[in-house]
CSV table of N, CA and C in Angstrom, one decimal:
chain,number,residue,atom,x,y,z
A,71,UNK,N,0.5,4.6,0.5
A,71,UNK,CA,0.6,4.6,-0.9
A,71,UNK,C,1.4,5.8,-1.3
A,72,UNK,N,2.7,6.1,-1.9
A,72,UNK,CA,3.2,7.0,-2.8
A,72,UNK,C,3.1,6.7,-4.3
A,73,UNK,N,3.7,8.0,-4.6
A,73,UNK,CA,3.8,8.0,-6.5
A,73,UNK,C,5.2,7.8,-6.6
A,74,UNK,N,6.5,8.2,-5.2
A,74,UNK,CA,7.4,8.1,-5.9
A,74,UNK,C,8.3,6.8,-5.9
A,75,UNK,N,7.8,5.8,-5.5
A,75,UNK,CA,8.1,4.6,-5.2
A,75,UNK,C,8.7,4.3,-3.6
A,76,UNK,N,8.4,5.6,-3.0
A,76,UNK,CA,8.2,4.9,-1.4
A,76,UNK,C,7.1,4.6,-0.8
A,77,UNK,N,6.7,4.5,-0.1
A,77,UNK,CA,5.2,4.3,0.8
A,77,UNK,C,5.2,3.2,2.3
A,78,UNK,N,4.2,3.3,2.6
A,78,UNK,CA,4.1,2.5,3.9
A,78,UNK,C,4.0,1.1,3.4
A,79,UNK,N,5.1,0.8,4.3
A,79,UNK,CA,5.7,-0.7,4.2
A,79,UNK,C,6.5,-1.1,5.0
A,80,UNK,N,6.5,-0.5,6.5
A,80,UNK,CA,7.3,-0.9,7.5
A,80,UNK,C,8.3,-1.9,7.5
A,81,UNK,N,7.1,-3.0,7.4
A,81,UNK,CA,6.3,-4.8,7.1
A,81,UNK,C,7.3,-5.0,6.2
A,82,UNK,N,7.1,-4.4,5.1
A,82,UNK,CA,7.4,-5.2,3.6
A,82,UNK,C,9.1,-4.9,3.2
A,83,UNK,N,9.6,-3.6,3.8
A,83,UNK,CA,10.8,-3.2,3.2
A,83,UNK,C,11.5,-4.5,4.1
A,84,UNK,N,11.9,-4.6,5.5
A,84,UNK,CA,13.2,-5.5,6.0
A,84,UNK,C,13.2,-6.6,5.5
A,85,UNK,N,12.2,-7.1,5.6
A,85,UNK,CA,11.8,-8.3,4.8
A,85,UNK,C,12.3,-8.5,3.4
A,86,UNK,N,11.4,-7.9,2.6
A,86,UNK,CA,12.2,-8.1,1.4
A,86,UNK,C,14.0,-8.0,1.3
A,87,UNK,N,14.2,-6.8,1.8
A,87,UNK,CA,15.8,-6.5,1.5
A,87,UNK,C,16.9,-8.2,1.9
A,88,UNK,N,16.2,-9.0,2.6
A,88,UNK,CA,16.8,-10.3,3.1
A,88,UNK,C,17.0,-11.4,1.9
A,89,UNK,N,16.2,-11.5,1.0
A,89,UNK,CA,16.7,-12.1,-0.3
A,89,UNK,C,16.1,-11.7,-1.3
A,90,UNK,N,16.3,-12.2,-3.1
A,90,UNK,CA,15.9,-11.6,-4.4
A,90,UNK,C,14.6,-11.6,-4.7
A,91,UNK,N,14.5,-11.3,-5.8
A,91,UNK,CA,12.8,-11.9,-5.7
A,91,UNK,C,13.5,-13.2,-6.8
A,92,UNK,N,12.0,-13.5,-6.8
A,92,UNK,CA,11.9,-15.0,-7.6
A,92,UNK,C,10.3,-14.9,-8.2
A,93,UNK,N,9.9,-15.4,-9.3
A,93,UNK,CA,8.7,-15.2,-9.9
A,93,UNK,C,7.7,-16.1,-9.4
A,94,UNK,N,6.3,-15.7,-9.6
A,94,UNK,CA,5.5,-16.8,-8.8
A,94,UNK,C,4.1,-16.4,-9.8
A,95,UNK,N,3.8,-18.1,-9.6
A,95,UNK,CA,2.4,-17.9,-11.0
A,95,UNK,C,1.6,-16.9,-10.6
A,96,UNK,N,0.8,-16.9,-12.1
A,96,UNK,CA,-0.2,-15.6,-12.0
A,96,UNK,C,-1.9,-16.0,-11.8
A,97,UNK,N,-2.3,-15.5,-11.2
A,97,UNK,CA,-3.6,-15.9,-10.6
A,97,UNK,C,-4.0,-16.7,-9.2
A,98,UNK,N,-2.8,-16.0,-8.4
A,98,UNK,CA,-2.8,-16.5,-7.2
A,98,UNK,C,-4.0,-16.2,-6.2
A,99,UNK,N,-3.8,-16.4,-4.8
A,99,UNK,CA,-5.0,-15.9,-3.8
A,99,UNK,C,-4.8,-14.3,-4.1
A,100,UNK,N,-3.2,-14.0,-4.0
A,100,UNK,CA,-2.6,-12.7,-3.8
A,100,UNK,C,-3.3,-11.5,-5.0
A,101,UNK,N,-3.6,-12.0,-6.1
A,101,UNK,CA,-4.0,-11.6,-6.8
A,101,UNK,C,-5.2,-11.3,-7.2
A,102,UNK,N,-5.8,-12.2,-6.8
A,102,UNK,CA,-7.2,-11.9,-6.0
A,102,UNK,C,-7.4,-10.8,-5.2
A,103,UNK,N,-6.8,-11.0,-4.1
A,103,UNK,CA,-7.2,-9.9,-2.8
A,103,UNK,C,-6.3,-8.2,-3.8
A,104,UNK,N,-5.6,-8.3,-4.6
A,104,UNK,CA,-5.0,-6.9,-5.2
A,104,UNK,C,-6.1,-6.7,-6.1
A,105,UNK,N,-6.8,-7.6,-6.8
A,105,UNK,CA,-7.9,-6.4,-7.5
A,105,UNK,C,-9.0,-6.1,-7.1
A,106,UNK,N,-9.2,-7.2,-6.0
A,106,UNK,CA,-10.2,-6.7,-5.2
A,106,UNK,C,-10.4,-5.2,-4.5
A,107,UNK,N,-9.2,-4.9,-3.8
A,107,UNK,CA,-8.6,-3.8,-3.2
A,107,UNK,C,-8.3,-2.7,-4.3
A,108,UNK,N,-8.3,-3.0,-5.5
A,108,UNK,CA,-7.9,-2.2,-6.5
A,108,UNK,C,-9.4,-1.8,-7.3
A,109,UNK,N,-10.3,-2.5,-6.7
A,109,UNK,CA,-11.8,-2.5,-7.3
A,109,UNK,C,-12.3,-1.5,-6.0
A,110,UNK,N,-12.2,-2.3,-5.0
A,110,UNK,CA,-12.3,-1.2,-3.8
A,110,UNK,C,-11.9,0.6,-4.3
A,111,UNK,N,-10.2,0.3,-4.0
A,111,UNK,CA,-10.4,1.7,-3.8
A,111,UNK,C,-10.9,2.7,-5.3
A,112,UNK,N,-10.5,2.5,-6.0
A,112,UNK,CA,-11.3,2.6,-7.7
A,112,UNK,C,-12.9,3.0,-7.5
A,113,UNK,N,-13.6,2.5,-6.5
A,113,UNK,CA,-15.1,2.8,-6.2
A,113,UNK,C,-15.2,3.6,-5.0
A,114,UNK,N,-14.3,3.7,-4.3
A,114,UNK,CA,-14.1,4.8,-3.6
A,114,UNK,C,-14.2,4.6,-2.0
A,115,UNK,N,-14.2,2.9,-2.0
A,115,UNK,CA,-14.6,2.4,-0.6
A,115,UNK,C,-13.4,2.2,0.1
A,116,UNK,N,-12.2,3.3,0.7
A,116,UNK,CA,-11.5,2.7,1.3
A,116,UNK,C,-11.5,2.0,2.9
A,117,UNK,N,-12.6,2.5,3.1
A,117,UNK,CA,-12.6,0.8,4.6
A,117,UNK,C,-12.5,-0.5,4.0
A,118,UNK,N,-13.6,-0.5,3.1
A,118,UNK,CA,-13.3,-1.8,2.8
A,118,UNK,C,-11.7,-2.5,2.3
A,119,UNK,N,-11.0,-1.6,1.3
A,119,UNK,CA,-9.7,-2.0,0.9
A,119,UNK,C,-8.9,-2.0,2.1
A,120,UNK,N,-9.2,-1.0,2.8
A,120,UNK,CA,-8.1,-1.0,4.3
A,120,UNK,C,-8.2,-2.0,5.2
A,121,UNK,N,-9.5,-3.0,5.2
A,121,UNK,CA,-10.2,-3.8,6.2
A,121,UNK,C,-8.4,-5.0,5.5
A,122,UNK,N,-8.0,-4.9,4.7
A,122,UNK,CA,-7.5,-6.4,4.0
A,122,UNK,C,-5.5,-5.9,4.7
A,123,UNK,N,-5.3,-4.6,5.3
A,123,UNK,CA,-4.4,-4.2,5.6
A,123,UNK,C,-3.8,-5.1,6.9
A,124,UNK,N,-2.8,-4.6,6.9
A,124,UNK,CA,-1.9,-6.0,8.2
A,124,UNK,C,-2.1,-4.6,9.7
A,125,UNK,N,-1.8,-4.9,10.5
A,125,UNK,CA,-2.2,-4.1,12.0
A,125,UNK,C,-1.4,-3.0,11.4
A,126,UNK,N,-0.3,-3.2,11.1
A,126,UNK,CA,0.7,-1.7,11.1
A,126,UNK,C,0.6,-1.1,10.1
A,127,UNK,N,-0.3,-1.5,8.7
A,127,UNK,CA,-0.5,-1.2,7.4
A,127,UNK,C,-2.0,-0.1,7.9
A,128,UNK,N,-3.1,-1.0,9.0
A,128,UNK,CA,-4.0,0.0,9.5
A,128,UNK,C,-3.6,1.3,10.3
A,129,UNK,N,-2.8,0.7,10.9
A,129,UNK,CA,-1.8,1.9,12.0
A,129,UNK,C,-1.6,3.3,10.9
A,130,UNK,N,-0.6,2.7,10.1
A,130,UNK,CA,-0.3,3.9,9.3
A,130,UNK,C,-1.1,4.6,7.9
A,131,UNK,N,-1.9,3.8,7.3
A,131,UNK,CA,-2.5,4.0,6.1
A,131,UNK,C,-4.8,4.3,6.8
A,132,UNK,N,-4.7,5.3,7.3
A,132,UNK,CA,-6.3,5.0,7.7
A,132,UNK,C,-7.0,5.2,6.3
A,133,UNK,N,-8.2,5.1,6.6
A,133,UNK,CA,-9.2,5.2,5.1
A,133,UNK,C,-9.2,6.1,4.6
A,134,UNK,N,-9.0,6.9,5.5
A,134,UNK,CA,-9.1,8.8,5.0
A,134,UNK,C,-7.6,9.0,4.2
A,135,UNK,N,-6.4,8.4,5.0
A,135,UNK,CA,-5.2,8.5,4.7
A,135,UNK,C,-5.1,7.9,2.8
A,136,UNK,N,-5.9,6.6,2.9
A,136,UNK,CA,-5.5,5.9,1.7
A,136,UNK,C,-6.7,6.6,0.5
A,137,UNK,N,-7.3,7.2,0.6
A,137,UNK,CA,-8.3,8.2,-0.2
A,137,UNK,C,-7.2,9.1,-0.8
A,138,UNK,N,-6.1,10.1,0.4
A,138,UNK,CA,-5.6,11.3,-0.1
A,138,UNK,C,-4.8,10.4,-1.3
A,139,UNK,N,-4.3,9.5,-0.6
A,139,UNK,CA,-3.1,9.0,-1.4
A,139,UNK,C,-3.5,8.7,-2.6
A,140,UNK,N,-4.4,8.0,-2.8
A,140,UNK,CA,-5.2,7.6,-4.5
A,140,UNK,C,-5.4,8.9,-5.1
A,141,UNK,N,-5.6,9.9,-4.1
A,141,UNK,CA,-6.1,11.4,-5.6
A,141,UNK,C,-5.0,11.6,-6.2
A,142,UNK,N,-4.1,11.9,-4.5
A,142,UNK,CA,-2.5,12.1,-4.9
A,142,UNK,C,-2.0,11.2,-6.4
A,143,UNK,N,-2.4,10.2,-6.7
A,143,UNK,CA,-2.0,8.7,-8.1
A,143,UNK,C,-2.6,9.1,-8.6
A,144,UNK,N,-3.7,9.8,-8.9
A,144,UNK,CA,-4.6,10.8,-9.5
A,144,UNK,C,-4.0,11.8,-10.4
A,145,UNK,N,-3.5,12.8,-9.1
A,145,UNK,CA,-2.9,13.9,-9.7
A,145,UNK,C,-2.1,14.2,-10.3
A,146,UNK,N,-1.0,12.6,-10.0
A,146,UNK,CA,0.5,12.4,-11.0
A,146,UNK,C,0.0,11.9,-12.6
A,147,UNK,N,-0.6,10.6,-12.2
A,147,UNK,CA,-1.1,9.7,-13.5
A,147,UNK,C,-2.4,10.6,-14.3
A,148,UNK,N,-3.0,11.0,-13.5
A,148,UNK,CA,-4.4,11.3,-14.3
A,148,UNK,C,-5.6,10.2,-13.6
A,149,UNK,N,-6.5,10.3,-14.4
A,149,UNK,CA,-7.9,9.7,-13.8
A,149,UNK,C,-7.5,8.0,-13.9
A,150,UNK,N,-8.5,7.2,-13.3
A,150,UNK,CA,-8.3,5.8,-13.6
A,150,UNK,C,-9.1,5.4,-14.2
A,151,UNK,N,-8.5,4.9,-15.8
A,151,UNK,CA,-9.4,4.2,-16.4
A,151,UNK,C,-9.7,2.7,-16.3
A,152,UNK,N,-8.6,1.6,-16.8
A,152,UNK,CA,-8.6,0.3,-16.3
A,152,UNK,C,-7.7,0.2,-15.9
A,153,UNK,N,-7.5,-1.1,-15.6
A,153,UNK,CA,-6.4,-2.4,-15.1
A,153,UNK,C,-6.3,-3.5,-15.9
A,154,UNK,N,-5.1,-4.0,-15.9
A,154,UNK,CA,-4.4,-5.3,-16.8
A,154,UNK,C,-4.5,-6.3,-15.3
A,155,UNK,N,-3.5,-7.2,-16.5
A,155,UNK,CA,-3.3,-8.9,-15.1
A,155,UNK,C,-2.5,-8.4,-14.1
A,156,UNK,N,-2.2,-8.6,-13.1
A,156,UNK,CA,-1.7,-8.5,-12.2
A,156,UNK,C,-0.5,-9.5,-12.3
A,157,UNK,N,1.2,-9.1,-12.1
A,157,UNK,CA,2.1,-9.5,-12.3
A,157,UNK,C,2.3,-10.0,-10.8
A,158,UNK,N,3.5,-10.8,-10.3
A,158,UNK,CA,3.4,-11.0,-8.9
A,158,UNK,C,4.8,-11.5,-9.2
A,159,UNK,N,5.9,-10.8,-8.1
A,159,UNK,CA,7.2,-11.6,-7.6
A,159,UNK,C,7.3,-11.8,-6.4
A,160,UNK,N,8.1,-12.5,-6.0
A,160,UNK,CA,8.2,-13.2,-4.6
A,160,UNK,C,9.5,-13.2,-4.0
A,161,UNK,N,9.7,-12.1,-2.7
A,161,UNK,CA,10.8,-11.6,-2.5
A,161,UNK,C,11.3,-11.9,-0.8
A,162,UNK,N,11.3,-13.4,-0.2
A,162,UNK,CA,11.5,-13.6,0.5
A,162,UNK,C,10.3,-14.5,1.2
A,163,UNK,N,9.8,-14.1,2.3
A,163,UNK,CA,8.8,-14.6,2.7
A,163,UNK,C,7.0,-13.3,2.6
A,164,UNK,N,7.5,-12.3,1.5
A,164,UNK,CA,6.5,-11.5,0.9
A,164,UNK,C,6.2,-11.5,-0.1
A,165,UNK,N,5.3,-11.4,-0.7
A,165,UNK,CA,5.2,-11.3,-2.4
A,165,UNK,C,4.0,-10.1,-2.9
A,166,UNK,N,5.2,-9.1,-3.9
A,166,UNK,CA,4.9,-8.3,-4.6
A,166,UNK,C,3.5,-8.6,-5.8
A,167,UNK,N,2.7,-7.7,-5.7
A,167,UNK,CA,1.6,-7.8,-7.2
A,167,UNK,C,1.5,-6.8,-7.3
A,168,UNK,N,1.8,-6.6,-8.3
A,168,UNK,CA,1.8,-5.2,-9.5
A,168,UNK,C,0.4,-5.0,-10.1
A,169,UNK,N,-0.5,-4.4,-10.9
A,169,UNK,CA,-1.3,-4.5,-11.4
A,169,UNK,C,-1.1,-2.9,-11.9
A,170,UNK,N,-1.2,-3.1,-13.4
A,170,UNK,CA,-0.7,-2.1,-14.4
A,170,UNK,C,-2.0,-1.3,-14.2
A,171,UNK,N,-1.9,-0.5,-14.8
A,171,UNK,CA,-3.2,0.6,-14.8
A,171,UNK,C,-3.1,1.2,-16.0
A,172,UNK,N,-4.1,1.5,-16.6
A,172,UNK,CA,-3.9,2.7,-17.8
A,172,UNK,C,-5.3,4.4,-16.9
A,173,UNK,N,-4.1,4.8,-17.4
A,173,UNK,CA,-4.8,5.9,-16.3
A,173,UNK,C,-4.9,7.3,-17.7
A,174,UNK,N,-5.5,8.5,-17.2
A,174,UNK,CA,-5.6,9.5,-18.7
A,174,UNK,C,-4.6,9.9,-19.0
A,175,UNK,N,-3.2,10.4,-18.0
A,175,UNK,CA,-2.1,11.5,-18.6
A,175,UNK,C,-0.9,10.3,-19.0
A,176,UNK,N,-1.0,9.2,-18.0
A,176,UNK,CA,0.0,8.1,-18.1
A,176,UNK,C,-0.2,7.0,-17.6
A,177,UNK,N,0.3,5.7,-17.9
A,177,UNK,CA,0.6,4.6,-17.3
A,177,UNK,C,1.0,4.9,-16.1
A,178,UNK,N,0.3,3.8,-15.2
A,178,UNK,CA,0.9,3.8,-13.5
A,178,UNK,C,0.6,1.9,-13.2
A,179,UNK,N,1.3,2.2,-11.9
A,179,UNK,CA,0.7,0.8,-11.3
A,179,UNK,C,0.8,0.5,-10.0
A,180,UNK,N,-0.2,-0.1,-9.9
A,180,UNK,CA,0.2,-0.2,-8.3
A,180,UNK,C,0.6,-1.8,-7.9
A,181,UNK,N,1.6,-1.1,-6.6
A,181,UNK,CA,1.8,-2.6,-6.2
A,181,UNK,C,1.2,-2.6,-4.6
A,182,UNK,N,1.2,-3.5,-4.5
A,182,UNK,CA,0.6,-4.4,-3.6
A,182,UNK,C,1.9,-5.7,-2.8
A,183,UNK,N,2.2,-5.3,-2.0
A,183,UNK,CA,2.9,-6.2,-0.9
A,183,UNK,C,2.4,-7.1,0.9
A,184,UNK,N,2.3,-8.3,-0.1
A,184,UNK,CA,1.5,-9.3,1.0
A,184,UNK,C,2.3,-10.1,1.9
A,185,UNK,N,1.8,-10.2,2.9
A,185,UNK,CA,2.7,-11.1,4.2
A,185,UNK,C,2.3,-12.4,3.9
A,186,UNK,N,2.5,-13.3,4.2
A,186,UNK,CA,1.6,-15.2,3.8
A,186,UNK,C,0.4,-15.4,4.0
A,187,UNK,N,0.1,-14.5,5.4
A,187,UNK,CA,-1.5,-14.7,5.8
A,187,UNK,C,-2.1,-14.0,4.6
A,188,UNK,N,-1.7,-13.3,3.8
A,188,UNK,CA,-2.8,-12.7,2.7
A,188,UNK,C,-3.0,-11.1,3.4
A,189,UNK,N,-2.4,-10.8,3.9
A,189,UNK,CA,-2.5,-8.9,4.8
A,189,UNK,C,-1.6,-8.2,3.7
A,190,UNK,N,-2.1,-7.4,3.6
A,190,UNK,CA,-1.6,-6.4,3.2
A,190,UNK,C,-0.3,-5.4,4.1
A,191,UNK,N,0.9,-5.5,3.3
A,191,UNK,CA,1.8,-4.6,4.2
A,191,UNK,C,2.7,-4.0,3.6
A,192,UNK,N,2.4,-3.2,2.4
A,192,UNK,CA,2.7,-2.3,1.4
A,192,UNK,C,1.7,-2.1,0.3
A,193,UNK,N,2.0,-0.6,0.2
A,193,UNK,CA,1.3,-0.2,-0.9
A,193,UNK,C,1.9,0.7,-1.4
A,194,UNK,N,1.4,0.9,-2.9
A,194,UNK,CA,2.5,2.1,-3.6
A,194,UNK,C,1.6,2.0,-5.3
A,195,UNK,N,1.6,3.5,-5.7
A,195,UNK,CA,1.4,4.0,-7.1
A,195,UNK,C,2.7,4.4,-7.4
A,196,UNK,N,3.4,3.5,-8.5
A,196,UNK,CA,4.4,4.0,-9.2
A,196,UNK,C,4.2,4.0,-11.3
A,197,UNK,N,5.6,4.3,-11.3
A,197,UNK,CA,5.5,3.8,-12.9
A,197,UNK,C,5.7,2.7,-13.1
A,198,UNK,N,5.0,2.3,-14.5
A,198,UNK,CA,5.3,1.3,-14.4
A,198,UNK,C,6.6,0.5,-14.8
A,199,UNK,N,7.0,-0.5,-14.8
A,199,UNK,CA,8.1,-1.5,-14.3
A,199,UNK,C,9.2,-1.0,-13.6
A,200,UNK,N,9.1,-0.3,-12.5
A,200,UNK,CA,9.3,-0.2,-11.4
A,200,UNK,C,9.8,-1.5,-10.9
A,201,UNK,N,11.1,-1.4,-10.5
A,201,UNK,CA,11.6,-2.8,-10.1
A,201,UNK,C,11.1,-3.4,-8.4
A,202,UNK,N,10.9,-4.5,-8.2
A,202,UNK,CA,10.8,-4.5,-7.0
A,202,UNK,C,12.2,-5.0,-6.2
A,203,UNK,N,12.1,-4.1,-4.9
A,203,UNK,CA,13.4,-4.7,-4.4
A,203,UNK,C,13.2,-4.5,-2.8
């Protein structure tokens, strides 16, 4: 997870860069498994949010690792207050879900990039509307 719109996404960047996105309804599985993980790490359980990670998302993001990174979204945005709906585009054979945040110093959001099986294979705190590409 970064703040400046890079992060671990091995997985998710080649992939996407191969075609546009394209919109995809809201209230998907995908969207599910992002607030869940967004309820996760918010409560401070990152095994559990990490357990939803793809092999190479665990490889590079460990529990401990995805902790610093949330303070790090911390120490840009400020504290976490809530979350909105979760937005979702679909950029190949991956699909992006955003989920807005209102945080104390500023708006953030995190996205969330899933492979079909439902794994996690990107993550990222940015601003929001942050394009996905």
């Amino acid at each position: 997870m970064s703040t400046g719109g890079t992060g671990v996404a091995a997985e998710a960047h080649s992939a996407a860069a191969a075609a546009g996105p394209a919109a995809v309804a809201a209230d998907t599985r995908f969207d599910r498994i992002a607030v869940q993980s967004l309820d996760d790490i918010v409560a401070g359980d990152f095994v559990a949010a990490s357990a939803r990670f793809s092999p190479t998302m665990r490889r590079a993001l460990s529990p401990e690792a995805l902790s610093r990174a949330w303070q790090t979204c911390q120490d840009v945005f400020g504290d976490y207050r809530s979350h909105g709906d979760p937005r979702d585009v679909t950029v190949g054979a991956l699909t992006a879900v955003d989920i807005p945040m209102e945080m104390s110093q500023s708006p953030a959001a995190l996205r969330f990039v899933f492979q079909q099986d439902g794994s996690i294979a990107g993550l990222w705190c940015l601003a929001p509307g942050t394009p996905v590409t």
